[in-house]
Short mmCIF file of C-alpha atoms in Angstrom, two decimals:
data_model
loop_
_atom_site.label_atom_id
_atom_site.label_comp_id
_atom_site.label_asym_id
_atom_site.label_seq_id
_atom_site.Cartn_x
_atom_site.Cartn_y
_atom_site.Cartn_z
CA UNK G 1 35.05 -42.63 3.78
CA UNK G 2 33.71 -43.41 0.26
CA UNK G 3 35.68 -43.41 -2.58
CA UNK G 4 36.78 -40.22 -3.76
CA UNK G 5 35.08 -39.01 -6.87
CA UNK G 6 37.15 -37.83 -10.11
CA UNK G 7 35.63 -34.46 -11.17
CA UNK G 8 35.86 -33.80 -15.04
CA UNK G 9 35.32 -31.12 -17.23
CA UNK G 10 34.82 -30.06 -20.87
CA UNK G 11 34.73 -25.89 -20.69
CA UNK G 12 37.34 -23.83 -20.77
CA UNK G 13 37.15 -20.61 -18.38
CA UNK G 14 37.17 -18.56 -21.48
CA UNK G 15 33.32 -19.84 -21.74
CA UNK G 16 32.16 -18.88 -18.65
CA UNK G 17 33.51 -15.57 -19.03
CA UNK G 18 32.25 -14.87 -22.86
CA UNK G 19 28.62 -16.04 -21.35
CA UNK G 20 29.26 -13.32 -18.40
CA UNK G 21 30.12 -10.32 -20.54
CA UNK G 22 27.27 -11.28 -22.75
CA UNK G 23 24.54 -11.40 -19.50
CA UNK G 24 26.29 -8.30 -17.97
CA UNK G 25 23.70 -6.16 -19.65
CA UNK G 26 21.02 -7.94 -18.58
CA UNK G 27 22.38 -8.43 -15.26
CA UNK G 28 22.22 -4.57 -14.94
CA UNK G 29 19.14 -4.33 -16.32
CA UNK G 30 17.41 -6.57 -13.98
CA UNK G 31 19.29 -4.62 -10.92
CA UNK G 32 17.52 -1.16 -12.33
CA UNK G 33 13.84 -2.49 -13.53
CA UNK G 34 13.81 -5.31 -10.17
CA UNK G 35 15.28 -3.77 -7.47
CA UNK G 36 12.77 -5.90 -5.08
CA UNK G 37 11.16 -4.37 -2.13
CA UNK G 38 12.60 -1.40 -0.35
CA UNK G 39 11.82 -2.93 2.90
CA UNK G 40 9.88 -0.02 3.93
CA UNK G 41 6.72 -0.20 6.16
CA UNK G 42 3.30 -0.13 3.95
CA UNK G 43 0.51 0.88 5.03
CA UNK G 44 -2.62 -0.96 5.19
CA UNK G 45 -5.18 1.73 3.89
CA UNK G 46 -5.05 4.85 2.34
CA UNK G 47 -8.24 7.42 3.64
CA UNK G 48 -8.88 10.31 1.44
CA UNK G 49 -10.74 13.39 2.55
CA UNK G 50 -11.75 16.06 0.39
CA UNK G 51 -9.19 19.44 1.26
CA UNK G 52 -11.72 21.89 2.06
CA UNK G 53 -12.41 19.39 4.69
CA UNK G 54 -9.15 18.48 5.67
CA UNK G 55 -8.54 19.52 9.57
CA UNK G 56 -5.76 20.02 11.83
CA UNK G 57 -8.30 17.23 14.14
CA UNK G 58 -8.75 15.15 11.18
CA UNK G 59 -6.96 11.86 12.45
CA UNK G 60 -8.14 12.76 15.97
CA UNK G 61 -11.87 13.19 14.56
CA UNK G 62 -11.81 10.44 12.40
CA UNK G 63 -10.52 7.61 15.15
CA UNK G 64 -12.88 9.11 17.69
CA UNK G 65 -15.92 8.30 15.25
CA UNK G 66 -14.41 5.12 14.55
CA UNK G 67 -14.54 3.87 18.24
CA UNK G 68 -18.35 6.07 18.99
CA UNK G 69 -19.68 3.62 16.43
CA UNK G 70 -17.95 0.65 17.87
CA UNK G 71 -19.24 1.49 21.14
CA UNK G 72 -22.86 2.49 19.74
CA UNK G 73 -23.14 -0.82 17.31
CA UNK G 74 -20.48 -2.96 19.32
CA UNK G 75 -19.82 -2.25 22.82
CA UNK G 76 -17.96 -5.62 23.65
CA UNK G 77 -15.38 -8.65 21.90
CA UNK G 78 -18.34 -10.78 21.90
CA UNK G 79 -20.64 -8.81 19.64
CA UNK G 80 -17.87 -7.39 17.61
CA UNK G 81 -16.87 -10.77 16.96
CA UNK G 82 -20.51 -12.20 16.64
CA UNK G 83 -20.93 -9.58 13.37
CA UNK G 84 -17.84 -10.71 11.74
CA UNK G 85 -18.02 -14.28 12.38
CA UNK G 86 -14.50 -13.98 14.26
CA UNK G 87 -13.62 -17.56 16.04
CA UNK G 88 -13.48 -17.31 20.11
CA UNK G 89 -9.82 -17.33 20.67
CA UNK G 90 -9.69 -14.31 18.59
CA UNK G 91 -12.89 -12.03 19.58
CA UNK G 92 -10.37 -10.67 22.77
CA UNK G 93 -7.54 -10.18 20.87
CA UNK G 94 -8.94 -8.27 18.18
CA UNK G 95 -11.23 -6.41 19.61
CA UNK G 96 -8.34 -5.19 22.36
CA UNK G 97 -5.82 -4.05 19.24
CA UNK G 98 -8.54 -2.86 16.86
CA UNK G 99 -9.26 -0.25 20.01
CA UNK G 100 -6.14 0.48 20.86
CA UNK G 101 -5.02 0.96 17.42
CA UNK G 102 -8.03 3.86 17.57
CA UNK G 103 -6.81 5.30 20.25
CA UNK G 104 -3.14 5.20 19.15
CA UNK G 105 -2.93 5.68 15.44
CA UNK G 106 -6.24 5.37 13.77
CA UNK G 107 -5.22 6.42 10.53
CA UNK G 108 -1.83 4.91 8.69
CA UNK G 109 -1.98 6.97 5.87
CA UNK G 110 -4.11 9.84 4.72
CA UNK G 111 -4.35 11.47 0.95
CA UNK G 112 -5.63 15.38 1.14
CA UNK G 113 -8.03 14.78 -1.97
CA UNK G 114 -7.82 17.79 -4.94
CA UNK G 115 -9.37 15.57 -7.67
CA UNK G 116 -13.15 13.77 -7.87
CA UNK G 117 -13.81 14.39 -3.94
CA UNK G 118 -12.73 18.23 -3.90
CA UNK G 119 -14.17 19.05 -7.37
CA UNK G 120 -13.33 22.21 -9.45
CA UNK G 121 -13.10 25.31 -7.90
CA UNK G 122 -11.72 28.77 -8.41
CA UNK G 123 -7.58 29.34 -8.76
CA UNK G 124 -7.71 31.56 -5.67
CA UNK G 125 -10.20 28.88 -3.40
CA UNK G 126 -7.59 26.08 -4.86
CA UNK G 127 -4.33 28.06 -4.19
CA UNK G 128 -6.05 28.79 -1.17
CA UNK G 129 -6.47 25.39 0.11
CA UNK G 130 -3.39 23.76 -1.14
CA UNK G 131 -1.56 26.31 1.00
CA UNK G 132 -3.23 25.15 3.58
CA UNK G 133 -2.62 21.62 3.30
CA UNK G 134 0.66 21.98 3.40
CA UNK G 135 0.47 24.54 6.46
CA UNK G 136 -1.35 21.43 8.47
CA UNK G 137 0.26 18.76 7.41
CA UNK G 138 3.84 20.14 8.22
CA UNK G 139 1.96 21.13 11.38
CA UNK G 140 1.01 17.89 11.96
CA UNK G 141 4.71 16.30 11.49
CA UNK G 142 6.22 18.95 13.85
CA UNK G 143 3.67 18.50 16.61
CA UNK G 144 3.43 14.54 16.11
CA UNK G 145 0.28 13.91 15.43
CA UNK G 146 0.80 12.97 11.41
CA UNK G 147 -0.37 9.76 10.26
CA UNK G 148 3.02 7.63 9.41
CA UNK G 149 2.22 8.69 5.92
CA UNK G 150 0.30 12.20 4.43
CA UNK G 151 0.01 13.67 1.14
CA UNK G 152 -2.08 14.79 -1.92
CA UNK G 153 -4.18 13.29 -4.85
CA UNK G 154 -3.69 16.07 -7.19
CA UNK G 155 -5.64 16.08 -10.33
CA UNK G 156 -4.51 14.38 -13.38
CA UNK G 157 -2.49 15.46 -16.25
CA UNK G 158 -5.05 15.34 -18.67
CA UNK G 159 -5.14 18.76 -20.93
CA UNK G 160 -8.50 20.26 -19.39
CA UNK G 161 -7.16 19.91 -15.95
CA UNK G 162 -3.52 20.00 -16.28
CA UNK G 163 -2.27 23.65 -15.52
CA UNK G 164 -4.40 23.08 -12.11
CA UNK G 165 -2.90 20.14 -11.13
CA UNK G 166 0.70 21.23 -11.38
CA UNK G 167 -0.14 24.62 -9.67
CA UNK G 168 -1.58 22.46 -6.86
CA UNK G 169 1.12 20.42 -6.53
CA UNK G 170 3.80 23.10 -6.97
CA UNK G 171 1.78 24.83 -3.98
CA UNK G 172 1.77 22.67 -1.86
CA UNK G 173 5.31 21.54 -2.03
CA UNK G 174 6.79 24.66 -2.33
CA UNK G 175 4.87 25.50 1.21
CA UNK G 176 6.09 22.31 2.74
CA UNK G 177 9.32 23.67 1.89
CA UNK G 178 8.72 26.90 3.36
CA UNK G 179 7.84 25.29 6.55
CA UNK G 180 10.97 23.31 7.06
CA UNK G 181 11.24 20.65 4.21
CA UNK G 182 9.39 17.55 2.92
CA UNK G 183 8.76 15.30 5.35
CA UNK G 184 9.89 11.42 5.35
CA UNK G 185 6.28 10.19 5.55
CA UNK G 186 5.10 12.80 2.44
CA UNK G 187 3.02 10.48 -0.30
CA UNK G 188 2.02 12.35 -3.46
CA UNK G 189 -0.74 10.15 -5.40
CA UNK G 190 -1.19 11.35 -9.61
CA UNK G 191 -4.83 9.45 -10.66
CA UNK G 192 -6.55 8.86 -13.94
CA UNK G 193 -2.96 7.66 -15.64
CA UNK G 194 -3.90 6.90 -19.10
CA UNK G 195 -0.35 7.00 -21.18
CA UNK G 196 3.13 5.81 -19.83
CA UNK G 197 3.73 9.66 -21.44
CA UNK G 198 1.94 11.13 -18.35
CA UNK G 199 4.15 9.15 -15.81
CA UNK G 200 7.09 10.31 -17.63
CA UNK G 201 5.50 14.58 -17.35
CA UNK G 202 5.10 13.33 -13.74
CA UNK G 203 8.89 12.70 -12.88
CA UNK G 204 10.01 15.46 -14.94
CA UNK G 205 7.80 18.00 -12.85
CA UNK G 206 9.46 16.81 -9.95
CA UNK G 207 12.77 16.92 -11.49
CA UNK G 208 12.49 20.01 -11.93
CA UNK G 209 11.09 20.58 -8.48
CA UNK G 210 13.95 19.27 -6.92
CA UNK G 211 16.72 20.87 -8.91
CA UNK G 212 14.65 24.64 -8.05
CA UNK G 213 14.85 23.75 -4.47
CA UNK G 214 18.29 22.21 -4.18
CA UNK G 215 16.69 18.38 -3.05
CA UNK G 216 18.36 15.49 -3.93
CA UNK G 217 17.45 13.84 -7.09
CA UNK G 218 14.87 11.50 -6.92
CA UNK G 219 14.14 12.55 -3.17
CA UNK G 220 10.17 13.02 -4.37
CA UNK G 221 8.29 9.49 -5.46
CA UNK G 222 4.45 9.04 -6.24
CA UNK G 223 1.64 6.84 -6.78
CA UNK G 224 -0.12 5.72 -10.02
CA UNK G 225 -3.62 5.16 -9.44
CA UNK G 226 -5.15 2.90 -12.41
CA UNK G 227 -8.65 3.84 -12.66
CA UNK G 228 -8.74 3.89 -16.84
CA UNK G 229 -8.97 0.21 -19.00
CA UNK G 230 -6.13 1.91 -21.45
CA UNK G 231 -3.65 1.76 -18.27
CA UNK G 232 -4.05 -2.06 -18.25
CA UNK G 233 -4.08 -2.62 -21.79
CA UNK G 234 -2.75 -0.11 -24.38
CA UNK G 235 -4.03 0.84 -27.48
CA UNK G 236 -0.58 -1.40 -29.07
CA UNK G 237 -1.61 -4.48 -27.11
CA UNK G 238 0.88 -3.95 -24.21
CA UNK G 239 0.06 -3.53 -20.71
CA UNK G 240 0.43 -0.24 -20.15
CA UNK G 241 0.47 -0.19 -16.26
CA UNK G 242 4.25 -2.28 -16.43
CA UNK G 243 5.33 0.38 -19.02
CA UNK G 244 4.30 3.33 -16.60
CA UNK G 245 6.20 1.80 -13.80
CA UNK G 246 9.50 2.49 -16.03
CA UNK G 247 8.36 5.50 -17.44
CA UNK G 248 8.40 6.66 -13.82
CA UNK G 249 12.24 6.51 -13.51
CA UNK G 250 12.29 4.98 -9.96
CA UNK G 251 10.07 7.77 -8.54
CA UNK G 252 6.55 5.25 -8.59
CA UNK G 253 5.90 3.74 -5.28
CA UNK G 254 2.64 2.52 -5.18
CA UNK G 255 -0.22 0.93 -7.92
CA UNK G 256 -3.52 2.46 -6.47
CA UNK G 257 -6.44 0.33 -7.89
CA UNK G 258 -9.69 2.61 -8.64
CA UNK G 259 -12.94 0.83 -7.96
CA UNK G 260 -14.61 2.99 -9.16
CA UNK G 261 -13.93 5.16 -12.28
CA UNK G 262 -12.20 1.43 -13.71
CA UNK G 263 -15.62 -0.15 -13.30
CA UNK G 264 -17.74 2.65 -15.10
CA UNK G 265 -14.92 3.00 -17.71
CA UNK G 266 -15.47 -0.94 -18.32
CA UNK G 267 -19.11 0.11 -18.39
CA UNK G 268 -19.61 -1.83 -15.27
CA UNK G 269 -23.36 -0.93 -13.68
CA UNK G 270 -23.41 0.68 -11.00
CA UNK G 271 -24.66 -1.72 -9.03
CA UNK G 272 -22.14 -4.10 -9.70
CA UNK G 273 -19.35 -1.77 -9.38
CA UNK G 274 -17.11 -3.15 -6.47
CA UNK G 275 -13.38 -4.64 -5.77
CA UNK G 276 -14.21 -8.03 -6.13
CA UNK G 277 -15.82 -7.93 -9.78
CA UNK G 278 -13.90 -10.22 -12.15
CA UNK G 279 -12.98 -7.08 -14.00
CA UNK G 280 -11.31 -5.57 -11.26
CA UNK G 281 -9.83 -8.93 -9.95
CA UNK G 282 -8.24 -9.02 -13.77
CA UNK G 283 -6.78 -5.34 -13.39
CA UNK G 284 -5.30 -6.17 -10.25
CA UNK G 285 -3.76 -9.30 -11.87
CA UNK G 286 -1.95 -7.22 -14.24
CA UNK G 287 -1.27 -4.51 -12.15
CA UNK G 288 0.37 -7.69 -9.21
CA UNK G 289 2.82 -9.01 -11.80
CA UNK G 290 3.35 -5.75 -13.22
CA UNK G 291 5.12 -4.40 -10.00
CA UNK G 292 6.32 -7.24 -9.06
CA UNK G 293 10.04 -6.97 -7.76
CA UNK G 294 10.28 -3.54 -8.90
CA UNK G 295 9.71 -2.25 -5.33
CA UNK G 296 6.37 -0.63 -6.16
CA UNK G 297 3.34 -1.59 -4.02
CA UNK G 298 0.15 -2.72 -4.99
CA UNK G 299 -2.98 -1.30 -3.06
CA UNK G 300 -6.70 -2.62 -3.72
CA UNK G 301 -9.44 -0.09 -3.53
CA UNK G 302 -12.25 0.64 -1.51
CA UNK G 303 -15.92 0.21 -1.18
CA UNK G 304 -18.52 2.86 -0.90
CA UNK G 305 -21.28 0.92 1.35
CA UNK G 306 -20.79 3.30 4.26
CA UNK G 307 -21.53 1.72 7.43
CA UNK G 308 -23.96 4.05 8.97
CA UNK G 309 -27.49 4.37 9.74
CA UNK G 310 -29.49 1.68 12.15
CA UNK G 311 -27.45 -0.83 13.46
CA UNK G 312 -28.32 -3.82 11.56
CA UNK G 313 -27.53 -1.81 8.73
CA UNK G 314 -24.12 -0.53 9.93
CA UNK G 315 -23.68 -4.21 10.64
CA UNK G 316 -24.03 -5.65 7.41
CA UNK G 317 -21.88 -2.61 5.64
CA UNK G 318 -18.88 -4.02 8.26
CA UNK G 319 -19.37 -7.67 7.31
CA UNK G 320 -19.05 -6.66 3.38
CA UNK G 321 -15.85 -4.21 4.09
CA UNK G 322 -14.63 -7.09 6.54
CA UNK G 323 -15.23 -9.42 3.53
CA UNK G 324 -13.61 -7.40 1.03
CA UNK G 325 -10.47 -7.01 3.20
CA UNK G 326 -10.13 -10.18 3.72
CA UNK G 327 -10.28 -11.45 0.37
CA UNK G 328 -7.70 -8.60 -1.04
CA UNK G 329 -5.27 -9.62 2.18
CA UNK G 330 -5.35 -13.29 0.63
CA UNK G 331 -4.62 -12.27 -2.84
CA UNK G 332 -1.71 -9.73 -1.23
CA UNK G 333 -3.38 -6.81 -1.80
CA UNK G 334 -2.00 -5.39 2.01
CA UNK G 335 -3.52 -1.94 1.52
CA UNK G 336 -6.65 -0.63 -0.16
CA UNK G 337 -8.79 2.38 0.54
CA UNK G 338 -11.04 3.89 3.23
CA UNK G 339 -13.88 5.82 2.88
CA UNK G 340 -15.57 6.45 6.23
CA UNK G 341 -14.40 6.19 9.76
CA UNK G 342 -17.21 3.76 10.22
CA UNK G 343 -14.59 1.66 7.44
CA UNK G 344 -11.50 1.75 9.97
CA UNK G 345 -12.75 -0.72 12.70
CA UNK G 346 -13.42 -3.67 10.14
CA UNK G 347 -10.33 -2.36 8.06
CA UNK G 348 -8.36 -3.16 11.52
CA UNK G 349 -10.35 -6.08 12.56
CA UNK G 350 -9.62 -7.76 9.19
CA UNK G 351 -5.91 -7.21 9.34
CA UNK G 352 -5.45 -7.82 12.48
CA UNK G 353 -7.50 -11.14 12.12
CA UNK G 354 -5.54 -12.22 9.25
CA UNK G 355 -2.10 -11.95 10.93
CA UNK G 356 -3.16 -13.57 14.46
CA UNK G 357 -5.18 -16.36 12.80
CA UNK G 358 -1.84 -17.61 10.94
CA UNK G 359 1.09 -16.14 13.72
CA UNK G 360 1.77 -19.55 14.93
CA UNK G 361 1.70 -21.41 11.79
CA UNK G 362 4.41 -18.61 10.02
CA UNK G 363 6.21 -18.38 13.13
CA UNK G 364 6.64 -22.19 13.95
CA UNK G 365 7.20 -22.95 9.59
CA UNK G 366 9.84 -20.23 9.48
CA UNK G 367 11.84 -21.13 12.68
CA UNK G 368 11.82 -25.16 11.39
CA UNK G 369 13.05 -23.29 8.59
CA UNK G 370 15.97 -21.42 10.53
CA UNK G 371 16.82 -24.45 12.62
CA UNK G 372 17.01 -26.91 9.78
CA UNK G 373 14.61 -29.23 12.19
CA UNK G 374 12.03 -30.63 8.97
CA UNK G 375 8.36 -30.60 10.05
CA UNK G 376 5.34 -31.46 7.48
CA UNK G 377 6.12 -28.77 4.95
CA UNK G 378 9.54 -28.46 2.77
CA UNK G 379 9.89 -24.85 2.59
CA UNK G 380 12.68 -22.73 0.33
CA UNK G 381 14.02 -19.41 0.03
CA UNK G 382 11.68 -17.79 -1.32
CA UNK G 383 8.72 -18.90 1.04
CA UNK G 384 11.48 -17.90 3.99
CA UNK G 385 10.67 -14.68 2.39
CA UNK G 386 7.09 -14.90 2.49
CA UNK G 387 6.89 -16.12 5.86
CA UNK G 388 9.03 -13.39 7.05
CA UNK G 389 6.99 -10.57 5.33
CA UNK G 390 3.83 -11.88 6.79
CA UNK G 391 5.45 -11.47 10.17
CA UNK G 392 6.84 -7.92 10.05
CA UNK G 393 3.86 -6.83 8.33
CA UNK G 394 1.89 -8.49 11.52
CA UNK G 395 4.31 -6.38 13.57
CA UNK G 396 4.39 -3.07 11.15
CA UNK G 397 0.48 -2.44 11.83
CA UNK G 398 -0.26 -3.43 15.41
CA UNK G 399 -1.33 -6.97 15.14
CA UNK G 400 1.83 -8.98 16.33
CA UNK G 401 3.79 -7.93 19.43
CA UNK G 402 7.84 -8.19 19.03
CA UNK G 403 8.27 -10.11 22.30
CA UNK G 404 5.50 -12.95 21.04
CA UNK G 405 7.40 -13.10 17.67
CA UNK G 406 10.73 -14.02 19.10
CA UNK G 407 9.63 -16.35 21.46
CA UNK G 408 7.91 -18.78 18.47
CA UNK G 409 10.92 -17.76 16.19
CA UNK G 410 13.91 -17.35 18.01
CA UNK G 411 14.68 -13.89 15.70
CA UNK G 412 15.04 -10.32 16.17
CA UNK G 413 13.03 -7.81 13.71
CA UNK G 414 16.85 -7.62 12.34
CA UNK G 415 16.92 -11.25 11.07
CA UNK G 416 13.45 -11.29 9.63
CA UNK G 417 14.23 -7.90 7.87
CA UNK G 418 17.30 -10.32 6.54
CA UNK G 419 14.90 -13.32 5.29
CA UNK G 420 12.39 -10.30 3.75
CA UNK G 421 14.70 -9.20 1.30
CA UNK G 422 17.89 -11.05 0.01
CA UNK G 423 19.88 -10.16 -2.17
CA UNK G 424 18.85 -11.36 -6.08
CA UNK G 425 22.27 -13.19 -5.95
CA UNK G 426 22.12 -15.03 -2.63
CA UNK G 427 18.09 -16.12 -3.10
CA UNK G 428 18.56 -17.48 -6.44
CA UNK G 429 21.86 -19.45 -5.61
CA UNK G 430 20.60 -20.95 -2.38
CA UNK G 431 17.15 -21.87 -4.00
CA UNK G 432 19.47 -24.27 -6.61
#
């Protein structure tokens, strides 16, 4: 036993306790504004389809196209894995989830589209249609064949258009309603957010929602999709996209990053208009730190090379999309858009790539990690997190089995859910 060491000090307790009354405010500030990740599932695309083509087959129709023009332009692992450059030990793996994933859920989240894809129309053909939506998609839940997550893109608030969106909206929730009540998996998406001030018209619709039809407050969230340069950068120098999260009074859920009508607003040419453009990559910067730890995703957007035609040409439209996943999934952009079924195979093949090609690494870092046992890399906290993440997002969409994850980690989906999100408290004091 060493000597025992004589411990001094010069406070009184009178100073720690005048410094935490004057941080209590803050404190509770940063509990409201960075409540972290709700530990939810995300999904890892969004598909819109245009309502007066939205079907009660839709997810059927569009997984069954996905796998005709797998088997049409890439019958086997081998030349699946040949067009995307996969490595060997992953063509069989891949290629066996990215079909079964077809078979089982092809689509992970779908957006009934009343904005650029559905167009103007008349009241009664809108009223019409939104009534409809909601008919199918509560349907849809009831029957259980709903993508985990369904919904609308409503058109904006913007004067011209802004008595039609919040009929629309009102229509279709009110049928919901009607047909039993909002279901868990219901995603409402409000595009072409200029001012924080239409975020804040936004909650107060569904405020007022709610209280007409007895929900609980705050039971109805949305997405912001940033498709204008004013959301990134007001006209008073601030970034507007971080002020529209909190204008959003807890309801925002997801950033949804518009490839297109950002680009053109930029004055992008059309044929450079696409998700990896420095101007987009500089949106989605702000847009990253923006939400982060406020629990409010960011999703990247989409690409419209459609993948069809001869197959050489279908072929090079899934090595772009495969590209473009890719390179969002290593900036954490988990979810982004899809236009075409022909989209959903390389959408799959991407993510599932992404998670196998690293499983081992995470898995073997984070149980060194658990166990205390060193290795080559000093890890803390907050990578425990990251690790974690990357494995139940690996499990969330079909990459990762459960069984293969505990047997390289030693944890249930219980413990990683523990590592994923700490509380503010315990991560900061155990990273000191």
């Amino acid at each position: 036993m060493g000597q025992q060491e004589k411990v001094a000090t010069s406070l009184a307790d009178a100073v720690g306790e005048e410094i935490g009354a004057f941080l209590a405010p803050v404190d509770a500030e940063l509990e409201r504004r960075y409540p972290g990740d709700p530990g939810t599932r995300q999904p890892v695309h969004t598909v819109y389809v245009p309502a007066d083509a939205f079907a009660a087959d839709t997810i059927r129709s569009w997984g069954d196209r996905a796998l005709a023009a797998l088997d049409e332009h890439a019958p086997d692992a081998a030349s699946f894995a040949a067009v995307l450059g996969l490595d060997d030990d992953l063509a069989e793996p891949v290629h066996s989830r990215v079909r079964a994933k077809l078979e089982r859920e092809p689509v992970e989240d779908l957006r009934i589209d009343f904005e650029d894809g559905y167009g103007n129309r008349s009241d009664a053909e809108e009223d019409e249609a939104a009534a409809r939506a909601a008919r199918l998609v509560a349907e849809a839940y009831a029957r259980g064949t709903a993508a985990p997550y369904m919904g609308i893109r409503m058109k904006c608030l913007e004067a011209g258009v802004r008595a039609r969106g919040i009929r629309t909206l009102d229509v279709f929730l009110s049928g919901l309603m009607e047909a039993g009540g909002l279901p868990d998996g219901l995603v409402l998406t409000l595009p072409k957010v200029t001012y924080p001030e239409q975020v804040a018209a936004m909650a107060r619709l569904l405020d007022a929602f709610e209280a007409a039809r007895g929900l609980e407050p705050g039971r109805i969230g949305f997405e912001i999709q940033i498709e204008t340069s004013q959301s990134i950068l007001g006209a008073d120098g601030t970034a507007g996209v971080a002020r529209m999260i909190h204008a959003a009074e807890g309801r925002a859920t997801g950033l949804h990053y518009g490839t297109f009508d950002y680009s053109a607003c930029l004055g992008v040419s059309a044929a450079h208009q696409s998700s990896d453009h420095p101007a987009a990559d500089h949106a989605k910067d702000v847009m990253q730190v923006a939400a982060a730890g406020t629990g409010v995703r960011v999703s990247d957007g989409s690409t419209n090379v459609l993948p069809v035609g001869p197959t050489a040409r279908v072929h090079d439209a899934w090595r772009l999309h495969y590209g473009l996943t890719r390179r969002a999934l290593a900036r954490a952009y988990y979810q982004g858009w899809d236009m075409h079924p022909g989209h959903i195979p390389t959408r799959y093949a991407a993510v599932f790539a992404f998670y196998r090609e690293g499983f081992e690494q995470a898995a073997g870092r984070l149980a060194r990690y658990v166990g205390r046992s060193g290795g080559d890399v000093m890890d803390e906290p907050a990578t425990a997190k990251a690790l974690s993440g990357y494995l139940l997002r690996g499990l969330d969409c079909g990459a990762l089995d459960t069984a293969e994850v505990a047997r390289l980690t030693g944890l249930t989906r219980a413990d990683l859910e523990g590592f994923s999100a700490p509380r503010r408290g315990d991560l900061t004091a155990s990273a000191r």
